[in-house]
PDB file of C-alpha atoms in Angstrom:
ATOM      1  CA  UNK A1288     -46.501 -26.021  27.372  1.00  0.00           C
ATOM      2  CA  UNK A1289     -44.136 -22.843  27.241  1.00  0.00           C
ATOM      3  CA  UNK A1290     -41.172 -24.269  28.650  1.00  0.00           C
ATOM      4  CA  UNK A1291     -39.644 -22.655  31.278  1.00  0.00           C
ATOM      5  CA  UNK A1292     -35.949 -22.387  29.965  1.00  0.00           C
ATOM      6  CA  UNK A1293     -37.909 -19.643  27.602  1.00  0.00           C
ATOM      7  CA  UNK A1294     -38.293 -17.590  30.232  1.00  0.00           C
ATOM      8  CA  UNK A1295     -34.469 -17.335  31.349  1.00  0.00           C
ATOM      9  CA  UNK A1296     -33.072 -15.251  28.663  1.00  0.00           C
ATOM     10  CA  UNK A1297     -30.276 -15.860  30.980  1.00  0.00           C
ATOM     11  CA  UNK A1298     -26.892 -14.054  31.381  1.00  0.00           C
ATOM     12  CA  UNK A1299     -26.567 -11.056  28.918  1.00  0.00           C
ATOM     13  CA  UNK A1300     -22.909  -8.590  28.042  1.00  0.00           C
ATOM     14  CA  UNK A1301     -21.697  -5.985  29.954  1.00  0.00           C
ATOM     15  CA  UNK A1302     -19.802  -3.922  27.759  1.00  0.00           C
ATOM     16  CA  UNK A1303     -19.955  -4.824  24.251  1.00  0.00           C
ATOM     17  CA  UNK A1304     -18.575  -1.918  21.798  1.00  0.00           C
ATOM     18  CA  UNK A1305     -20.759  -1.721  19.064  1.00  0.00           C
ATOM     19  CA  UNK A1306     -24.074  -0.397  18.362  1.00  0.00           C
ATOM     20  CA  UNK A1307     -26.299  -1.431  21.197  1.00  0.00           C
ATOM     21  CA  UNK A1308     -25.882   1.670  23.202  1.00  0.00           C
ATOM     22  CA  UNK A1309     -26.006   1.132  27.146  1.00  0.00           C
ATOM     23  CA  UNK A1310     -28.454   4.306  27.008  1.00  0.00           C
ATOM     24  CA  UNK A1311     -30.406   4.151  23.802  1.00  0.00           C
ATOM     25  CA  UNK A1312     -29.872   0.709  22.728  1.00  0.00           C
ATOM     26  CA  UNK A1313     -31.548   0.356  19.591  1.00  0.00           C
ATOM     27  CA  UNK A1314     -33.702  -3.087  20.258  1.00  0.00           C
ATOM     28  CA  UNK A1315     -33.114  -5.225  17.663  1.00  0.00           C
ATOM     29  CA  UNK A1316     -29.875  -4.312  16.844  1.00  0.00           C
ATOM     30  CA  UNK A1317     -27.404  -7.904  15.953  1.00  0.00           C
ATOM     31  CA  UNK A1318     -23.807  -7.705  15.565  1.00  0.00           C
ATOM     32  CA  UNK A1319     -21.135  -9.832  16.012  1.00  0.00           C
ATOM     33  CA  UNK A1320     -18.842  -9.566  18.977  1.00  0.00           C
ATOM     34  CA  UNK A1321     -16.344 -12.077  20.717  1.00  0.00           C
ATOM     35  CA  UNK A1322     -16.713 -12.034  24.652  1.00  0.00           C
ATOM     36  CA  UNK A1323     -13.559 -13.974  25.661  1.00  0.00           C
ATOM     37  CA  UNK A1324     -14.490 -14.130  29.265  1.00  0.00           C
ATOM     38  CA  UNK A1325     -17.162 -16.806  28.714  1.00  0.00           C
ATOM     39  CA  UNK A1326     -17.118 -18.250  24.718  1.00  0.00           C
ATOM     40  CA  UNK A1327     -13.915 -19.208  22.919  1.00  0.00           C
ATOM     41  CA  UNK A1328     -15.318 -17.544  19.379  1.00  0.00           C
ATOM     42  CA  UNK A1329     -17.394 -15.074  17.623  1.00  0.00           C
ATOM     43  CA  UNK A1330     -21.341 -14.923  17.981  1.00  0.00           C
ATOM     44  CA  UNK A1331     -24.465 -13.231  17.414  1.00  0.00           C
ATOM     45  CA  UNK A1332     -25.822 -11.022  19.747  1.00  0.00           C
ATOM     46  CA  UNK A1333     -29.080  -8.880  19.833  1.00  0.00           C
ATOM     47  CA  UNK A1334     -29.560  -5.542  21.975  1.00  0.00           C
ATOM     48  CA  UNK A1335     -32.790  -5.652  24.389  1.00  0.00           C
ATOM     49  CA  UNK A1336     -33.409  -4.196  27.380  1.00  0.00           C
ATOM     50  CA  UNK A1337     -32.795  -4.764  30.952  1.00  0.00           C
ATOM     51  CA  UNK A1338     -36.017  -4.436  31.886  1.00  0.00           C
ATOM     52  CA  UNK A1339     -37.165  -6.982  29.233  1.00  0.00           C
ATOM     53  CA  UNK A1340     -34.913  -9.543  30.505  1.00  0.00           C
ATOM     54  CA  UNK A1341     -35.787  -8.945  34.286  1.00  0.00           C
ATOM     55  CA  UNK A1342     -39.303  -9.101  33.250  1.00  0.00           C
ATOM     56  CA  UNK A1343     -38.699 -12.611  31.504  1.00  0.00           C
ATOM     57  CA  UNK A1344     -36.272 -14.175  33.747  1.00  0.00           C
ATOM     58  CA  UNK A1345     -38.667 -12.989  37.040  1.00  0.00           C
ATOM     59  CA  UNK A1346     -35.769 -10.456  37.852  1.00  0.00           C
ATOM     60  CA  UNK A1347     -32.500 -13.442  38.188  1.00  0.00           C
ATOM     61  CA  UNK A1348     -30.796 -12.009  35.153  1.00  0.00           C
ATOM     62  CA  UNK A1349     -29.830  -8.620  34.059  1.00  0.00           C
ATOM     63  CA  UNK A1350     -27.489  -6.499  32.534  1.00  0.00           C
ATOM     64  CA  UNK A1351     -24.236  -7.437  33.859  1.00  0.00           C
ATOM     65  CA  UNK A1352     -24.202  -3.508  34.675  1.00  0.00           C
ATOM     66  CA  UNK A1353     -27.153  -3.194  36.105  1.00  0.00           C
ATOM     67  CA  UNK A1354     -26.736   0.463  35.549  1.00  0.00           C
ATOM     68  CA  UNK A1355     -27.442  -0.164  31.690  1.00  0.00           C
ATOM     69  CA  UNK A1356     -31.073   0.463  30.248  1.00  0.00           C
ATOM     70  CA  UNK A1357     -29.496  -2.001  27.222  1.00  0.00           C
ATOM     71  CA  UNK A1358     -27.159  -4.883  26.441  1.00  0.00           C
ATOM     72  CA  UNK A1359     -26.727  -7.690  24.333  1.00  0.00           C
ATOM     73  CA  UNK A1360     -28.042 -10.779  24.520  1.00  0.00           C
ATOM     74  CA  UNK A1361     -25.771 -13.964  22.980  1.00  0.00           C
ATOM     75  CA  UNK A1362     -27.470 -16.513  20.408  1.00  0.00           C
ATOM     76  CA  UNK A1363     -25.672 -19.303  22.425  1.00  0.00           C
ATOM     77  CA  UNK A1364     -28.050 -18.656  25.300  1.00  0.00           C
ATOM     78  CA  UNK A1365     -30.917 -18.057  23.320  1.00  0.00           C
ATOM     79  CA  UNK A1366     -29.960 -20.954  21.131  1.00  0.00           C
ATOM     80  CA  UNK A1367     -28.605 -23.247  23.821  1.00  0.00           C
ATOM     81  CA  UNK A1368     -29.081 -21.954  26.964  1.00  0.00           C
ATOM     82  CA  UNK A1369     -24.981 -22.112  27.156  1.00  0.00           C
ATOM     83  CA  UNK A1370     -23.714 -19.270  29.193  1.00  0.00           C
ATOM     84  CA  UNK A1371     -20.025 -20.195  28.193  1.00  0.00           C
ATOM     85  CA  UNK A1372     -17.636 -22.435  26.523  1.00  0.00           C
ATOM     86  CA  UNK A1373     -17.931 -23.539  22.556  1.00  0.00           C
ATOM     87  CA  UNK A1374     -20.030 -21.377  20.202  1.00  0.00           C
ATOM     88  CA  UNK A1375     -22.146 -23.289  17.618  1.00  0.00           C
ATOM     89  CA  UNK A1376     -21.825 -22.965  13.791  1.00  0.00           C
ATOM     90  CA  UNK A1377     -25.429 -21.701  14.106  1.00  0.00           C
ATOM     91  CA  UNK A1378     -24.667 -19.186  16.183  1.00  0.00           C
ATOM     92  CA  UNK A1379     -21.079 -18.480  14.908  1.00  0.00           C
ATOM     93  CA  UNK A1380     -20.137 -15.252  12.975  1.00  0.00           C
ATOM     94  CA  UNK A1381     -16.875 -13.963  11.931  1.00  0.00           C
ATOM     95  CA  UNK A1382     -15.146 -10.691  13.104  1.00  0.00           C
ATOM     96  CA  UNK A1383     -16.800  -7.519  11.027  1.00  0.00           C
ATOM     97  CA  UNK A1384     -19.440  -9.739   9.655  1.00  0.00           C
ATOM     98  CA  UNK A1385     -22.526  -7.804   8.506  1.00  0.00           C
ATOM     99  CA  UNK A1386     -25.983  -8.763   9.850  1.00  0.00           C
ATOM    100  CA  UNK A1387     -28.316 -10.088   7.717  1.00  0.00           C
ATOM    101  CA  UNK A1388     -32.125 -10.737   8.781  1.00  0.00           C
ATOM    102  CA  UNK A1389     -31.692 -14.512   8.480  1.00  0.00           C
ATOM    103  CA  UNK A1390     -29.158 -14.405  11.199  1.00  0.00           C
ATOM    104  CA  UNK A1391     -31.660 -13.274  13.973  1.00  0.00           C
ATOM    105  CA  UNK A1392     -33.664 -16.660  15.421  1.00  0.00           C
ATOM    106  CA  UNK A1393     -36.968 -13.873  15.403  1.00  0.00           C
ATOM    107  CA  UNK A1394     -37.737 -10.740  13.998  1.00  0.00           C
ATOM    108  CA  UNK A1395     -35.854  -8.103  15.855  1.00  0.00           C
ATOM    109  CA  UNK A1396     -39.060  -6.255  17.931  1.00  0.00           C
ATOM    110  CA  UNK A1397     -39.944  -9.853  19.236  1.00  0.00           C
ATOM    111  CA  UNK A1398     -36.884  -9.352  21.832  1.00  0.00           C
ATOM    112  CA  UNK A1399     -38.381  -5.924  23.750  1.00  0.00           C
ATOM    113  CA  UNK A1400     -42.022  -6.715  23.053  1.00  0.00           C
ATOM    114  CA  UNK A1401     -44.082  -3.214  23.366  1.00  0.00           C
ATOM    115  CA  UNK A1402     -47.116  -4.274  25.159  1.00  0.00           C
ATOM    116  CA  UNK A1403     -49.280  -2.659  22.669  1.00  0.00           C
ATOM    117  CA  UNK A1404     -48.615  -4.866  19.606  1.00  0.00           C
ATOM    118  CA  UNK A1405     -51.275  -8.427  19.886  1.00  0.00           C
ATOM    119  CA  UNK A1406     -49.303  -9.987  16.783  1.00  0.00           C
ATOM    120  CA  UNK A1407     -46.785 -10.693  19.367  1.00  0.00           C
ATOM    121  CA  UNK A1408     -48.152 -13.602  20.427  1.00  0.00           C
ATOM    122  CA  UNK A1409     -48.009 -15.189  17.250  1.00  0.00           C
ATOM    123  CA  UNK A1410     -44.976 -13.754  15.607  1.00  0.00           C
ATOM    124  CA  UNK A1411     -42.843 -14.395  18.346  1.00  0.00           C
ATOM    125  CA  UNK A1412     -43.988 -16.722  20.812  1.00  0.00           C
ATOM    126  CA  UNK A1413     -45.229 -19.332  18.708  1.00  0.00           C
ATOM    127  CA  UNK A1414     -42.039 -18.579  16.615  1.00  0.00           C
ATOM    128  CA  UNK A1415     -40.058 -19.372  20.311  1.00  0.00           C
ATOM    129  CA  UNK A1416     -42.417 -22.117  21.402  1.00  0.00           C
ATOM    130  CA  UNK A1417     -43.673 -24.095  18.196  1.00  0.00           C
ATOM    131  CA  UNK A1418     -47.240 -24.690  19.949  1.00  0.00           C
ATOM    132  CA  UNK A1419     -49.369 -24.456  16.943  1.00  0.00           C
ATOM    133  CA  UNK A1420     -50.718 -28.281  16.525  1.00  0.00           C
ATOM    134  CA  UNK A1421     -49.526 -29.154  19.811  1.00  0.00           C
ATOM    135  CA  UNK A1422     -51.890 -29.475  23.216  1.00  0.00           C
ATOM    136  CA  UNK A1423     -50.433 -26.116  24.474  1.00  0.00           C
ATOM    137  CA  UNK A1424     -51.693 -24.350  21.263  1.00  0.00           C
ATOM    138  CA  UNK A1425     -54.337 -22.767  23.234  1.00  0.00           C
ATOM    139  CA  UNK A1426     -51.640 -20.222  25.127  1.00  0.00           C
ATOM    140  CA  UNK A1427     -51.221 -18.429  22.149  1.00  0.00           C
ATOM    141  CA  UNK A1428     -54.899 -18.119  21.105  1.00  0.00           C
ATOM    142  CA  UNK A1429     -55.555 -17.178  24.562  1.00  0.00           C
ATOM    143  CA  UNK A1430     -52.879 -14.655  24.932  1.00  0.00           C
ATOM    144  CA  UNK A1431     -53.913 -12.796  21.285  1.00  0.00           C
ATOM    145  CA  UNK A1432     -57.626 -12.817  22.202  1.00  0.00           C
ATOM    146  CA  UNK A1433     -57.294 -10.963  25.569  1.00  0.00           C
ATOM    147  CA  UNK A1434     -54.949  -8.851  24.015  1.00  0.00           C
ATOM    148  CA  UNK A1435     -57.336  -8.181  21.635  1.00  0.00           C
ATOM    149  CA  UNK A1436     -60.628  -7.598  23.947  1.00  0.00           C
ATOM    150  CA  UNK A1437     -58.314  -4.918  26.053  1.00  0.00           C
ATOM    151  CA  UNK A1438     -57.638  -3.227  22.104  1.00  0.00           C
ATOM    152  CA  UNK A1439     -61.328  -2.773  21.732  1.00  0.00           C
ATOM    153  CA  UNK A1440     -61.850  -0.238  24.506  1.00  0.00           C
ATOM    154  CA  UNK A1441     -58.058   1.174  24.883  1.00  0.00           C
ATOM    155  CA  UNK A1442     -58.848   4.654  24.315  1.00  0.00           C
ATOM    156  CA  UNK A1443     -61.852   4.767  27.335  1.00  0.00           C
ATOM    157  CA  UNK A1444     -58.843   4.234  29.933  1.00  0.00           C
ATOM    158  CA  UNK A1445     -56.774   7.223  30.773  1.00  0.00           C
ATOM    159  CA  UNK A1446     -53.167   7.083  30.345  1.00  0.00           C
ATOM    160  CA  UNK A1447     -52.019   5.085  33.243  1.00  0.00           C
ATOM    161  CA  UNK A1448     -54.914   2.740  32.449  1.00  0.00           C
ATOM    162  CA  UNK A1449     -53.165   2.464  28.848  1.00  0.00           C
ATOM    163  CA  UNK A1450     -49.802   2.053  30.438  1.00  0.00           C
ATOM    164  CA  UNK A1451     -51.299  -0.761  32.907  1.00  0.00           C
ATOM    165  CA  UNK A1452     -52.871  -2.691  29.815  1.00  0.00           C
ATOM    166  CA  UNK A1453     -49.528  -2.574  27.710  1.00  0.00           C
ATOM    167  CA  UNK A1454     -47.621  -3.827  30.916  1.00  0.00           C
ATOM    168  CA  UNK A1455     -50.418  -6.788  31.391  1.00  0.00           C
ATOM    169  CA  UNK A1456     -50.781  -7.708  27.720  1.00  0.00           C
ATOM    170  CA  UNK A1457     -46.763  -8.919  28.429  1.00  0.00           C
ATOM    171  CA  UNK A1458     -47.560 -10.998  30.759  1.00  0.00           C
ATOM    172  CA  UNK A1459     -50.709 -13.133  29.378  1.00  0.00           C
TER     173      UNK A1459
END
């Protein structure tokens, strides 16, 4: 079963300098920041967007400015689900420290998922959730084949159709 501490992506920066633009963002983009208000060290953090973490959290976390289409979003609350305090060697980094792909827990476009993109399910949820072999494996296989059947006659729904499907295929 998708647990449901998955779906709080919790408590996310305000005003981080760095690359994740409060505007533009990039998704996906990690770097290495200290916010002293909550965590005694350095840590990971990856820009998503608000509306991704609204979406997941069923709208109790956002952007601490809620004005922001992006912000970052710590490792220890993706991690541990520890909005403050000690930061964990595996989530630890050191000031200036260059990103490297094994520092992200998932690829990068697993943290503002399109909509459009059915390898989702499987790239990054089951990544998340480890369900494969489990009694909840089904989710995943369900999730990919609907997202699948809606692929198959994408281009017979007009645009707001298309915009509908890649809103649903998030939520399956």
């Amino acid at each position: 079963m998708v647990t449901k501490s998955y779906f709080y992506f919790i408590l996310f920066l305000p005003c981080v300098v760095g690359e994740c633009d409060r505007d533009t963002g990039p998704c996906g983009v990690t770097e290495c920041f200290l916010e002293s208000l909550y965590y005694n060290e350095y840590q990971w953090g990856t820009c998503i967007t608000n509306a991704y973490m609204q979406e997941k959290s069923a709208g109790k976390y956002s952007c601490r400015d809620r004005t922001s289409t992006y912000c970052y979003y710590q490792f220890m609350l993706e991690l541990h689900e520890m909005e403050s305090g000690l930061v964990y060697d595996d989530c630890k980094c050191e000031k200036g420290q260059e990103y490297t792909q094994y520092n992200l827990p998932l690829p990068s476009r697993c943290y503002s998922p399109s909509g459009s993109d059915c390898s989702w399910y499987q790239d990054c949820l089951e990544n998340k959730c480890k369900c494969n072999g489990t009694e909840d494996d089904y989710a995943v296989a369900f999730a990919t084949k609907f997202c699948n059947l809606y692929s198959q006659s994408y281009q017979d729904f007009s645009q707001e159709g298309q915009q509908w499907i890649d809103a649903v295929r998030k939520c399956l």
